[in-house]
Amino acid sequence: MRYLPLTPEDRAQMLAKIGVSHIDELFRDVPKEALLDKPVNLPPHATEMQVEADFRAFAARNLAAGDAPFFIGGGAYRHHVPATVDYMIQRGEFLTAYTPYQPEISQGTLQALFEFQTQVAQIFGMDVANASMYDGSTAAAEAVLMARRITRRKKAIISGSLHPQYIDVINCTTAFTEDVTVINPVAVDGVEDLIGQIDDETSCVVVQNPDFFGNLQDFSQLAEAVHEKKALLIVVVTEVVSLGAIKSPGEMGADIVVGEGQSLGVGLNFGGPYVGLFATKQQYVRQMPGRLCGVTKDADGKRGFVLTLSTREQHIRREKATSNICTNAGLCTLAFSIHMTLLGEAGFRKLAKINHAKAAILANRLAALDGVEVLNKTFFNEFTVKLPRQAAPVVEELVERGVLGGLPVSRLYPDDKALENLLLVAVTETCSDEDLDTLVHELKEVLK
Amino acid sequence: MMNNQGRPTNIDNVAALSGDRIDTFTGNQALEQEEKLIYEIGDTARSGVDLPDVPEAQSRLGGLERDGEIGLPGLSEPEAMRHYTRLSRQNYAIDMGLYPLGSCTMKHNPRLNEKVTRLPGLCDIHPLQPQSTVQGAFDLIDTLAHWLKELTGMPAVAMSPKAGAHGELCGMMAIRAAHDKAGEKQRTIVLAPESAHGTNPATAALCGYKVKAIPATEDGRVDLEALKAALGPDVAAIMLTNPNTCGLFERDIRKIADAVHEAGAYFYCDGANFNAIVGKVRPGDLGVDCMHINLHKTFSTPHGGGGPGAGPVVFSEALAPFIPVPYVVMNEDGFEMVEHVGESSSFGRMTAFHGQMGMFVRALAYMMSHGADGLRQVAEDSVLNANYILASLQDVMTPSFDGPCMHEALFDDRFLKGTGVETLDFAKAMIDEGYHPMTMYFPLVVHGAMLIEPTETESKQSLDQFIGMMRHLVERATSGDKDRFSGAPYLAPRRRLDETTAARKPVLRWTPEISAPNDTAAAAE
């Protein structure tokens, strides 16, 4: 109980000051029969050594990505995070601060948020970005709701090659307001007729780049068609490192861009915490969900930063707010931003080139294996491979050989027999040449 | 006397305060250093990361290469170190001093939790790795779920919600799904007390409900009669915070639960204040149907300047079948994660992957460190500390309600009447004393609210210093020293910031036009 500073004597003195004789007198409003008279049925307090040992035991039963050649993506990517990032976010002044409600003593967090917003707007090619959502999938759902508010139309058209779990989240979030229609079936090759679906009821079209299967597309024409019907184009980016190499969604005419920022600074973390990125055009700022940080001056005329446009938010607008989001992913935005600042434009572009080149090399080597086909014409650092047999057991056999060899597409589409031979393979700068050799060799063995 | 930022606090002359800073060439004040934006010090050609060479390969980008400069400035590693270190020093944090933000719960963040979270077997695992390779992670999630169920007396828990408000949404979606399944689609109204967190009505609206406010009684509780009158076949649920946002326990909670259930509605409890009762009272024994638990409040995972949080939701038997995917189950071969809705009555998926693992690790480490006995002590000490503050300040400030409070003490601005000092001014003067202000103007049900939550990790010495500081400020305010308040803060990295202009003409990103107005170095050139 080393976290509790009060001594029995302190407690006695404090109770005397309050004017009660027993702590339970302070719980007098609790119905008597509901007040527990002894601790609940859980273990008693444990020492620091013991807790550490218990967690080592949990950890030991997992295969860490760093302990095997690792090729899994599908919306979460393993990138190297510079040591400086993790050191810096552990500084107590960042780690243990709260939401910057008192800007005069929160300038550190606020300035970092302002820099983050600018970086995100730049990589997406948009005017403005907010200061974080929970993750990419919930940000995508918020984008659909935002398009609904702006256009006052109900139909959202969602590409069949959007990450299937993102589709699920959008459907779940909007299910109760009956706003969204998912129109397209799975499009492994990225070719689908989205333009033909757009009508006067359409609020937005949601697409992903690179898409779930790794394909790259230019959405400029789609954007024109969307705008012709006064609807909005929402582009989802689950691998932000790609934007060091490919045209930004803004350049293609997107109105809202959302993304998963986990690739920079955050790490895999078994799915969370991650960081949702959200950017849009200036004209839609007041319809944006989430926190925003803006520039202002203090009473001495010095530049300073504050949370702003809070009249959109739940603590003021309550049921009319743009979103119910309150806590977000503040510390992860900081990690993202520090990583991006360390990279700088030169590093960001080089990182993207390394990712792409390694993926291209691996794709060629896998395509050369008997019975293996690479389905993508284009990709960034992830592509879809068709195997001569079901991918899920192949991945399990690879695990036995010490390789985390990719994501069987069937894990996310359990009901679609046509996809059961597909394997999604992601390559990042953390994959060494030896890792590539190992995967090619072991996959060849497994497929024999 | 020195405050915890090492500045003398005995400053009697306000005129001297504004001249406290001498003019320096750099704008720095010794250890308090100004820091420009990365956009003013970085360079797109500079990098703090030494990457390997790009291998030779043919492009597969299909002509979509990005051309033109993005404009991202880079800093070398030492520059980045300085930039962020300097920024960090302009933040207040719980590691620096008492952070009495009512309804937010800022308590000690143990570093053991950070250490175990960074074990590669816990942080360097992918959410879609083969399930056979992450059995320890599933076990950890299942263990945390067990602790949450025991502490709340509820039979089921959804682990995936990413924050408290996301948990609210999860609970309300389960309620909606349950009503829909029962064919009760006419239930379109959610009742929420006037004092509810703003997230409650926002969440209900997001779930397609209309929100109806329930008034509070004179003594800061839900008006039971008004609640009963509002209940009917069109009400889906009530969203109630307990202990409530006035820092009080809802005495009639069993009667409220009974009335709600009799009307065929569900009882959603906002669990933001669970640390006041953890180990002392189980919400399941009070008739709650679902409640989110802010792991980042009750179980100490750090707030990090606004998050991340984690908001698991516990459910009663009636709502348990509807919990969202994914969830962990145990079978003969070990743990399995159910990832698809399939045949179940789950209402769907709230987030890609499965929630805030990093927060789960921290929260469970905190729980295990405290144990069943320690967690019970947490509730007692948090309530004791809050009541000690209430008792020690009630003769000079004005408590909003009679009787003991739970883990936070609520005052209002009646004691400032006639002084010309507003709640906001009073809060800003606390900054000069080296404290983060308490929560202001919330709950909305009292005028000029000041909600003080010390938490259980403050010592008596620290509370006594805080109480002394507050008494000193009250004395200053009531003795007519208005200027000390209206101009505050004088000693913070920034004086009071113009939030109106920021909202009227929002500037939300850097452009070359935004240069520092106080750039003395540039002015000297």
Short mmCIF file of C-alpha atoms in Angstrom, two decimals, chain A:
data_model
loop_
_atom_site.label_atom_id
_atom_site.label_comp_id
_atom_site.label_asym_id
_atom_site.label_seq_id
_atom_site.Cartn_x
_atom_site.Cartn_y
_atom_site.Cartn_z
CA MET A 1 0.00 0.00 0.00
CA ARG A 2 2.90 2.23 -0.72
CA TYR A 3 0.70 4.59 -2.74
CA LEU A 4 -1.28 5.69 0.31
CA PRO A 5 0.47 8.28 2.48
CA LEU A 6 -1.92 8.52 5.44
CA THR A 7 -0.80 6.91 8.69
CA PRO A 8 -3.32 5.55 11.21
CA GLU A 9 -2.53 8.58 13.35
CA ASP A 10 -3.22 10.95 10.43
CA ARG A 11 -6.53 9.24 9.85
CA ALA A 12 -7.51 9.57 13.48
CA GLN A 13 -6.63 13.27 13.55
CA MET A 14 -8.54 13.91 10.35
CA LEU A 15 -11.64 12.08 11.51
CA ALA A 16 -11.51 14.19 14.69
CA LYS A 17 -11.28 17.38 12.66
CA ILE A 18 -14.28 16.27 10.59
CA GLY A 19 -16.11 15.41 13.80
CA VAL A 20 -16.86 11.73 13.24
CA SER A 21 -15.53 8.73 15.09
CA HIS A 22 -15.43 6.14 12.33
CA ILE A 23 -14.81 6.27 8.59
CA ASP A 24 -18.13 4.56 7.86
CA GLU A 25 -19.94 7.59 9.23
CA LEU A 26 -18.78 9.33 6.06
CA PHE A 27 -20.45 6.56 4.04
CA ARG A 28 -23.73 7.11 5.89
CA ASP A 29 -25.67 7.82 2.68
CA VAL A 30 -24.94 4.34 1.34
CA PRO A 31 -27.82 1.94 1.99
CA LYS A 32 -26.70 -0.16 4.98
CA GLU A 33 -27.25 -3.51 3.32
CA ALA A 34 -25.05 -2.48 0.39
CA LEU A 35 -22.03 -1.39 2.44
CA LEU A 36 -19.49 -4.23 2.40
CA ASP A 37 -18.12 -5.11 5.81
CA LYS A 38 -14.97 -6.80 4.49
CA PRO A 39 -12.75 -6.71 1.41
CA VAL A 40 -14.08 -8.31 -1.78
CA ASN A 41 -12.92 -11.78 -2.78
CA LEU A 42 -9.68 -10.83 -4.53
CA PRO A 43 -6.01 -11.25 -3.59
CA PRO A 44 -4.50 -8.85 -1.03
CA HIS A 45 -1.90 -6.23 -1.94
CA ALA A 46 1.29 -7.46 -3.59
CA THR A 47 4.83 -6.11 -3.49
CA GLU A 48 6.44 -4.37 -6.42
CA MET A 49 8.66 -7.42 -6.98
CA GLN A 50 5.68 -9.74 -7.00
CA VAL A 51 3.60 -7.67 -9.42
CA GLU A 52 6.54 -7.36 -11.77
CA ALA A 53 7.02 -11.13 -11.69
CA ASP A 54 3.33 -11.71 -12.40
CA PHE A 55 3.47 -9.51 -15.48
CA ARG A 56 6.65 -11.14 -16.71
CA ALA A 57 4.72 -14.39 -16.54
CA PHE A 58 1.86 -12.96 -18.63
CA ALA A 59 4.37 -11.58 -21.13
CA ALA A 60 6.31 -14.83 -21.37
CA ARG A 61 3.27 -16.59 -22.79
CA ASN A 62 3.12 -14.25 -25.79
CA LEU A 63 5.34 -14.28 -28.86
CA ALA A 64 6.64 -10.73 -29.19
CA ALA A 65 6.89 -9.35 -32.71
CA GLY A 66 10.55 -8.55 -32.15
CA ASP A 67 11.31 -12.20 -31.45
CA ALA A 68 10.30 -13.49 -34.86
CA PRO A 69 10.44 -12.45 -38.50
CA PHE A 70 7.27 -10.38 -38.55
CA PHE A 71 4.96 -9.59 -41.51
CA ILE A 72 1.54 -8.81 -40.04
CA GLY A 73 -0.28 -5.58 -40.91
CA GLY A 74 -3.97 -5.21 -41.59
CA GLY A 75 -4.34 -1.81 -39.95
CA ALA A 76 -1.52 -1.96 -37.37
CA TYR A 77 2.11 -1.75 -38.41
CA ARG A 78 5.37 -2.49 -36.68
CA HIS A 79 7.79 0.40 -37.13
CA HIS A 80 10.92 1.26 -35.26
CA VAL A 81 10.31 3.95 -32.65
CA PRO A 82 13.36 6.06 -31.73
CA ALA A 83 14.32 5.80 -28.06
CA THR A 84 13.89 9.54 -27.65
CA VAL A 85 10.14 9.26 -28.24
CA ASP A 86 9.44 6.88 -25.40
CA TYR A 87 11.81 8.67 -23.07
CA MET A 88 10.13 11.99 -23.71
CA ILE A 89 6.54 10.87 -23.27
CA GLN A 90 7.54 9.42 -19.92
CA ARG A 91 8.57 12.79 -18.56
CA GLY A 92 6.18 13.30 -15.70
CA GLU A 93 5.11 16.74 -16.93
CA PHE A 94 3.70 15.15 -20.09
CA LEU A 95 2.73 11.75 -18.73
CA THR A 96 0.87 12.88 -15.63
CA ALA A 97 -0.79 16.06 -16.84
CA TYR A 98 -4.52 16.23 -17.49
CA THR A 99 -6.45 17.75 -20.38
CA PRO A 100 -5.14 21.32 -20.69
CA TYR A 101 -8.10 23.09 -19.10
CA GLN A 102 -5.80 25.70 -17.51
CA PRO A 103 -3.85 26.93 -20.51
CA GLU A 104 -1.48 29.18 -18.54
CA ILE A 105 0.11 26.11 -16.98
CA SER A 106 -0.44 23.69 -19.87
CA GLN A 107 1.48 25.39 -22.66
CA GLY A 108 3.71 22.36 -23.14
CA THR A 109 0.84 20.05 -24.03
CA LEU A 110 -0.96 22.77 -25.99
CA GLN A 111 2.00 23.77 -28.15
CA ALA A 112 2.70 20.10 -28.87
CA LEU A 113 -0.96 19.65 -29.92
CA PHE A 114 -0.73 22.67 -32.20
CA GLU A 115 2.37 21.24 -33.84
CA PHE A 116 0.66 17.86 -34.13
CA GLN A 117 -2.40 19.41 -35.80
CA THR A 118 -0.18 21.14 -38.34
CA GLN A 119 1.82 17.97 -39.10
CA VAL A 120 -1.35 15.92 -39.61
CA ALA A 121 -2.91 18.56 -41.86
CA GLN A 122 0.28 18.62 -43.93
CA ILE A 123 0.68 14.89 -44.43
CA PHE A 124 -2.99 14.56 -45.38
CA GLY A 125 -2.88 17.65 -47.59
CA MET A 126 -5.80 19.23 -45.72
CA ASP A 127 -6.46 22.63 -44.11
CA VAL A 128 -6.95 21.66 -40.48
CA ALA A 129 -6.69 18.66 -38.20
CA ASN A 130 -8.01 18.02 -34.72
CA ALA A 131 -6.01 16.98 -31.68
CA SER A 132 -6.76 13.26 -31.75
CA MET A 133 -9.51 10.71 -31.66
CA TYR A 134 -9.34 7.27 -30.05
CA ASP A 135 -8.15 5.44 -33.15
CA GLY A 136 -8.60 5.22 -36.91
CA SER A 137 -11.75 3.13 -36.84
CA THR A 138 -13.70 5.36 -34.46
CA ALA A 139 -12.42 8.41 -36.34
CA ALA A 140 -13.88 6.90 -39.53
CA ALA A 141 -17.26 6.52 -37.82
CA GLU A 142 -17.09 10.12 -36.60
CA ALA A 143 -16.32 11.24 -40.16
CA VAL A 144 -19.48 9.55 -41.45
CA LEU A 145 -21.52 11.27 -38.72
CA MET A 146 -19.91 14.58 -39.61
CA ALA A 147 -20.82 14.17 -43.28
CA ARG A 148 -24.38 13.49 -42.16
CA ARG A 149 -24.43 16.76 -40.20
CA ILE A 150 -23.01 18.77 -43.09
CA THR A 151 -25.12 17.35 -45.91
CA ARG A 152 -28.20 16.43 -43.87
CA ARG A 153 -28.38 13.29 -46.01
CA LYS A 154 -28.54 9.75 -44.78
CA LYS A 155 -26.77 7.50 -47.22
CA ALA A 156 -23.09 6.79 -46.77
CA ILE A 157 -21.50 4.66 -49.44
CA ILE A 158 -18.70 2.57 -48.04
CA SER A 159 -16.10 0.91 -50.20
CA GLY A 160 -15.90 -2.85 -49.90
CA SER A 161 -12.15 -2.60 -49.61
CA LEU A 162 -12.25 -0.51 -46.46
CA HIS A 163 -10.79 -2.40 -43.49
CA PRO A 164 -13.64 -4.76 -42.50
CA GLN A 165 -13.38 -3.91 -38.82
CA TYR A 166 -13.68 -0.22 -39.72
CA ILE A 167 -16.84 -1.08 -41.66
CA ASP A 168 -18.14 -2.89 -38.58
CA VAL A 169 -17.40 0.11 -36.37
CA ILE A 170 -19.12 2.52 -38.77
CA ASN A 171 -22.13 0.23 -38.96
CA CYS A 172 -22.30 -0.20 -35.20
CA THR A 173 -21.91 3.51 -34.46
CA THR A 174 -24.58 4.52 -36.92
CA ALA A 175 -26.91 1.52 -36.60
CA PHE A 176 -29.30 3.17 -34.21
CA THR A 177 -29.86 6.22 -36.32
CA GLU A 178 -30.36 4.20 -39.52
CA ASP A 179 -28.12 6.46 -41.51
CA VAL A 180 -25.70 4.33 -43.35
CA THR A 181 -25.87 1.94 -46.24
CA VAL A 182 -22.95 -0.32 -47.02
CA ILE A 183 -23.28 -0.95 -50.66
CA ASN A 184 -20.31 -2.76 -52.02
CA PRO A 185 -19.14 -6.33 -51.71
CA VAL A 186 -15.51 -7.11 -50.99
CA ALA A 187 -13.27 -5.74 -53.72
CA VAL A 188 -9.94 -7.52 -53.48
CA ASP A 189 -8.59 -5.92 -56.63
CA GLY A 190 -9.81 -2.46 -55.62
CA VAL A 191 -12.03 -2.18 -58.69
CA GLU A 192 -15.59 -1.27 -57.79
CA ASP A 193 -18.24 1.02 -59.16
CA LEU A 194 -18.59 3.63 -56.47
CA ILE A 195 -19.46 6.47 -58.83
CA GLY A 196 -22.49 4.60 -60.12
CA GLN A 197 -23.92 4.39 -56.60
CA ILE A 198 -23.87 8.11 -55.86
CA ASP A 199 -27.26 9.82 -55.86
CA ASP A 200 -28.97 12.84 -54.31
CA GLU A 201 -29.38 11.04 -50.99
CA THR A 202 -25.67 10.38 -50.64
CA SER A 203 -23.89 12.13 -47.80
CA CYS A 204 -20.46 10.67 -48.39
CA VAL A 205 -18.35 8.03 -50.04
CA VAL A 206 -15.79 6.33 -47.81
CA VAL A 207 -12.67 4.84 -49.35
CA GLN A 208 -9.29 3.72 -48.06
CA ASN A 209 -5.80 4.31 -49.49
CA PRO A 210 -3.85 2.05 -49.55
CA ASP A 211 -6.96 -0.12 -49.21
CA PHE A 212 -7.32 -3.14 -46.94
CA PHE A 213 -5.80 -5.41 -49.60
CA GLY A 214 -2.93 -3.01 -50.19
CA ASN A 215 -4.03 -1.47 -53.50
CA LEU A 216 -3.31 2.16 -54.27
CA GLN A 217 -5.74 4.34 -56.13
CA ASP A 218 -6.10 7.87 -57.37
CA PHE A 219 -9.47 9.12 -56.17
CA SER A 220 -9.44 12.39 -58.12
CA GLN A 221 -12.18 11.29 -60.49
CA LEU A 222 -14.24 9.86 -57.69
CA ALA A 223 -13.89 13.16 -55.84
CA GLU A 224 -15.26 15.05 -58.83
CA ALA A 225 -18.25 12.75 -59.10
CA VAL A 226 -18.90 13.01 -55.37
CA HIS A 227 -18.72 16.80 -55.43
CA GLU A 228 -21.00 16.97 -58.43
CA LYS A 229 -23.71 15.51 -56.20
CA LYS A 230 -22.72 17.82 -53.32
CA ALA A 231 -21.62 14.88 -51.24
CA LEU A 232 -18.32 14.49 -49.38
CA LEU A 233 -15.35 12.24 -50.04
CA ILE A 234 -13.92 10.61 -46.92
CA VAL A 235 -10.53 8.97 -47.29
CA VAL A 236 -9.22 6.57 -44.65
CA VAL A 237 -5.49 5.99 -44.21
CA THR A 238 -4.46 3.15 -41.92
CA GLU A 239 -0.74 3.33 -42.74
CA VAL A 240 0.36 6.97 -42.49
CA VAL A 241 3.93 6.14 -43.47
CA SER A 242 2.56 5.63 -46.99
CA LEU A 243 2.04 9.38 -47.24
CA GLY A 244 5.79 9.89 -47.37
CA ALA A 245 5.64 8.25 -50.79
CA ILE A 246 2.22 8.71 -52.34
CA LYS A 247 -0.04 11.60 -53.24
CA SER A 248 -2.06 12.88 -50.30
CA PRO A 249 -5.84 12.47 -50.06
CA GLY A 250 -6.11 16.26 -50.08
CA GLU A 251 -4.42 16.40 -53.46
CA MET A 252 -7.02 13.93 -54.71
CA GLY A 253 -9.90 16.09 -53.55
CA ALA A 254 -10.87 14.55 -50.20
CA ASP A 255 -13.16 16.54 -47.89
CA ILE A 256 -12.42 14.62 -44.72
CA VAL A 257 -9.38 12.46 -44.13
CA VAL A 258 -9.12 10.13 -41.15
CA GLY A 259 -6.30 7.87 -40.24
CA GLU A 260 -4.66 5.57 -37.77
CA GLY A 261 -1.54 7.23 -36.39
CA GLN A 262 -0.19 4.17 -34.61
CA SER A 263 2.60 3.72 -37.16
CA LEU A 264 4.47 6.73 -35.81
CA GLY A 265 5.67 6.70 -32.22
CA VAL A 266 3.02 4.48 -30.73
CA GLY A 267 3.86 0.81 -31.27
CA LEU A 268 1.64 -2.25 -31.63
CA ASN A 269 0.31 -2.50 -28.06
CA PHE A 270 -1.97 -5.41 -29.00
CA GLY A 271 -4.48 -3.03 -30.51
CA GLY A 272 -4.43 0.00 -28.23
CA PRO A 273 -3.92 2.68 -27.24
CA TYR A 274 -3.63 4.05 -30.76
CA VAL A 275 -4.23 7.51 -32.11
CA GLY A 276 -6.98 8.61 -34.44
CA LEU A 277 -6.11 11.29 -37.00
CA PHE A 278 -8.80 13.56 -38.38
CA ALA A 279 -8.46 16.42 -40.88
CA THR A 280 -10.80 18.43 -43.03
CA LYS A 281 -11.27 21.59 -45.03
CA GLN A 282 -11.43 24.96 -43.30
CA GLN A 283 -15.12 25.42 -44.13
CA TYR A 284 -16.10 22.38 -42.07
CA VAL A 285 -14.10 23.17 -38.92
CA ARG A 286 -17.11 23.88 -36.75
CA GLN A 287 -18.64 20.51 -37.62
CA MET A 288 -15.52 18.64 -36.59
CA PRO A 289 -15.58 16.33 -33.59
CA GLY A 290 -12.89 16.26 -30.93
CA ARG A 291 -10.51 18.74 -29.40
CA LEU A 292 -8.87 21.62 -31.22
CA CYS A 293 -5.96 23.76 -30.13
CA GLY A 294 -5.58 27.31 -31.41
CA VAL A 295 -3.19 30.25 -31.21
CA THR A 296 -3.91 33.33 -29.15
CA LYS A 297 -2.16 35.94 -27.00
CA ASP A 298 -1.90 36.36 -23.27
CA ALA A 299 -2.46 39.52 -21.24
CA ASP A 300 1.16 40.56 -21.88
CA GLY A 301 0.80 40.06 -25.63
CA LYS A 302 2.83 36.87 -25.71
CA ARG A 303 1.87 34.09 -28.07
CA GLY A 304 0.11 31.23 -26.36
CA PHE A 305 -2.15 28.28 -27.08
CA VAL A 306 -5.61 27.30 -25.85
CA LEU A 307 -8.21 24.64 -26.52
CA THR A 308 -10.74 26.37 -28.71
CA LEU A 309 -14.10 26.15 -30.48
CA SER A 310 -15.32 24.24 -27.45
CA THR A 311 -18.87 25.34 -28.20
CA ARG A 312 -18.99 22.25 -30.46
CA GLU A 313 -18.20 20.00 -27.55
CA GLN A 314 -20.24 17.90 -25.17
CA HIS A 315 -19.49 19.88 -22.03
CA ILE A 316 -21.20 22.93 -23.55
CA ARG A 317 -23.58 21.69 -26.22
CA ARG A 318 -24.47 18.47 -24.40
CA GLU A 319 -26.92 16.50 -26.55
CA LYS A 320 -26.32 18.84 -29.51
CA ALA A 321 -22.53 18.36 -29.46
CA THR A 322 -20.64 17.22 -32.56
CA SER A 323 -19.54 14.14 -30.65
CA ASN A 324 -19.47 12.68 -27.14
CA ILE A 325 -15.70 12.34 -27.18
CA CYS A 326 -13.99 13.73 -24.11
CA THR A 327 -10.89 11.72 -23.23
CA ASN A 328 -8.85 11.07 -26.34
CA ALA A 329 -5.34 9.87 -27.06
CA GLY A 330 -3.34 12.93 -25.98
CA LEU A 331 -0.13 11.17 -25.04
CA CYS A 332 -0.16 9.18 -28.27
CA THR A 333 -0.49 12.38 -30.29
CA LEU A 334 2.65 13.55 -28.54
CA ALA A 335 4.47 10.32 -29.40
CA PHE A 336 3.32 10.62 -33.02
CA SER A 337 4.44 14.21 -33.22
CA ILE A 338 7.85 13.63 -31.65
CA HIS A 339 8.52 10.74 -34.02
CA MET A 340 7.49 12.89 -36.99
CA THR A 341 9.67 15.76 -35.77
CA LEU A 342 12.66 13.44 -35.44
CA LEU A 343 12.09 12.11 -38.94
CA GLY A 344 11.44 15.48 -40.52
CA GLU A 345 10.40 15.55 -44.14
CA ALA A 346 13.66 13.99 -45.34
CA GLY A 347 13.40 11.11 -42.88
CA PHE A 348 9.69 10.60 -43.46
CA ARG A 349 10.18 10.29 -47.20
CA LYS A 350 13.16 8.00 -46.81
CA LEU A 351 11.30 5.79 -44.34
CA ALA A 352 8.46 5.46 -46.85
CA LYS A 353 10.91 4.56 -49.63
CA ILE A 354 12.53 1.84 -47.52
CA ASN A 355 9.14 0.36 -46.66
CA HIS A 356 8.05 0.33 -50.27
CA ALA A 357 11.30 -1.06 -51.66
CA LYS A 358 11.41 -3.91 -49.15
CA ALA A 359 7.79 -4.78 -49.87
CA ALA A 360 8.42 -4.71 -53.63
CA ILE A 361 11.40 -7.03 -53.23
CA LEU A 362 9.42 -9.49 -51.10
CA ALA A 363 6.44 -9.41 -53.44
CA ASN A 364 8.64 -10.37 -56.37
CA ARG A 365 10.27 -13.19 -54.42
CA LEU A 366 6.95 -14.59 -53.23
CA ALA A 367 5.44 -14.37 -56.69
CA ALA A 368 8.28 -16.56 -57.91
CA LEU A 369 7.20 -19.41 -55.60
CA ASP A 370 5.22 -22.26 -57.15
CA GLY A 371 1.48 -21.74 -56.91
CA VAL A 372 1.81 -18.34 -55.26
CA GLU A 373 0.30 -15.27 -56.89
CA VAL A 374 0.57 -11.61 -55.87
CA LEU A 375 -2.82 -10.06 -56.61
CA ASN A 376 -1.88 -6.38 -56.43
CA LYS A 377 -0.83 -4.29 -59.38
CA THR A 378 0.02 -1.46 -56.99
CA PHE A 379 0.83 -1.33 -53.30
CA PHE A 380 2.85 0.54 -50.69
CA ASN A 381 4.17 -1.79 -47.96
CA GLU A 382 1.43 -4.41 -47.87
CA PHE A 383 0.02 -6.69 -50.54
CA THR A 384 -2.27 -9.68 -50.96
CA VAL A 385 -0.94 -13.08 -51.90
CA LYS A 386 -3.05 -15.96 -53.17
CA LEU A 387 -1.76 -19.29 -51.86
CA PRO A 388 -2.46 -22.72 -53.34
CA ARG A 389 -4.32 -23.66 -50.14
CA GLN A 390 -6.05 -22.08 -47.14
CA ALA A 391 -4.00 -19.29 -45.60
CA ALA A 392 -4.98 -19.74 -41.94
CA PRO A 393 -3.36 -23.16 -41.44
CA VAL A 394 -0.34 -21.98 -43.43
CA VAL A 395 0.12 -19.11 -40.97
CA GLU A 396 -0.15 -21.56 -38.05
CA GLU A 397 2.50 -23.78 -39.62
CA LEU A 398 4.73 -20.76 -40.12
CA VAL A 399 4.34 -19.93 -36.42
CA GLU A 400 5.65 -23.40 -35.60
CA ARG A 401 8.68 -22.51 -37.69
CA GLY A 402 9.12 -19.28 -35.76
CA VAL A 403 7.73 -16.88 -38.36
CA LEU A 404 4.76 -14.50 -37.99
CA GLY A 405 4.14 -14.69 -41.69
CA GLY A 406 1.17 -12.43 -42.39
CA LEU A 407 -2.55 -12.15 -41.82
CA PRO A 408 -4.94 -14.72 -43.28
CA VAL A 409 -7.71 -12.63 -44.83
CA SER A 410 -10.25 -15.20 -43.62
CA ARG A 411 -9.69 -14.05 -40.03
CA LEU A 412 -11.60 -10.90 -40.92
CA TYR A 413 -13.93 -12.51 -43.50
CA PRO A 414 -14.76 -15.86 -41.88
CA ASP A 415 -17.82 -16.39 -44.07
CA ASP A 416 -16.33 -15.70 -47.49
CA LYS A 417 -14.97 -18.93 -48.95
CA ALA A 418 -13.57 -17.11 -51.96
CA LEU A 419 -11.05 -15.36 -49.72
CA GLU A 420 -9.76 -18.26 -47.67
CA ASN A 421 -6.53 -18.70 -49.66
CA LEU A 422 -5.56 -15.06 -49.34
CA LEU A 423 -2.68 -13.91 -47.20
CA LEU A 424 -2.02 -10.26 -46.42
CA VAL A 425 1.70 -9.59 -46.10
CA ALA A 426 3.11 -6.36 -44.65
CA VAL A 427 6.76 -5.32 -44.78
CA THR A 428 8.32 -2.45 -42.86
CA GLU A 429 11.82 -1.18 -42.22
CA THR A 430 11.96 -3.53 -39.21
CA CYS A 431 12.09 -6.55 -41.54
CA SER A 432 15.74 -7.40 -42.15
CA ASP A 433 17.04 -9.07 -45.29
CA GLU A 434 17.40 -12.25 -43.24
CA ASP A 435 13.74 -11.96 -42.22
CA LEU A 436 12.72 -11.81 -45.87
CA ASP A 437 14.92 -14.82 -46.66
CA THR A 438 13.38 -16.74 -43.78
CA LEU A 439 9.80 -16.05 -44.83
CA VAL A 440 10.45 -17.01 -48.45
CA HIS A 441 12.25 -20.17 -47.40
CA GLU A 442 9.76 -21.29 -44.76
CA LEU A 443 6.72 -20.53 -46.88
CA LYS A 444 8.23 -22.60 -49.66
CA GLU A 445 8.73 -25.46 -47.22
CA VAL A 446 5.21 -25.21 -45.82
CA LEU A 447 3.67 -25.17 -49.30
CA LYS A 448 5.65 -28.20 -50.50
#
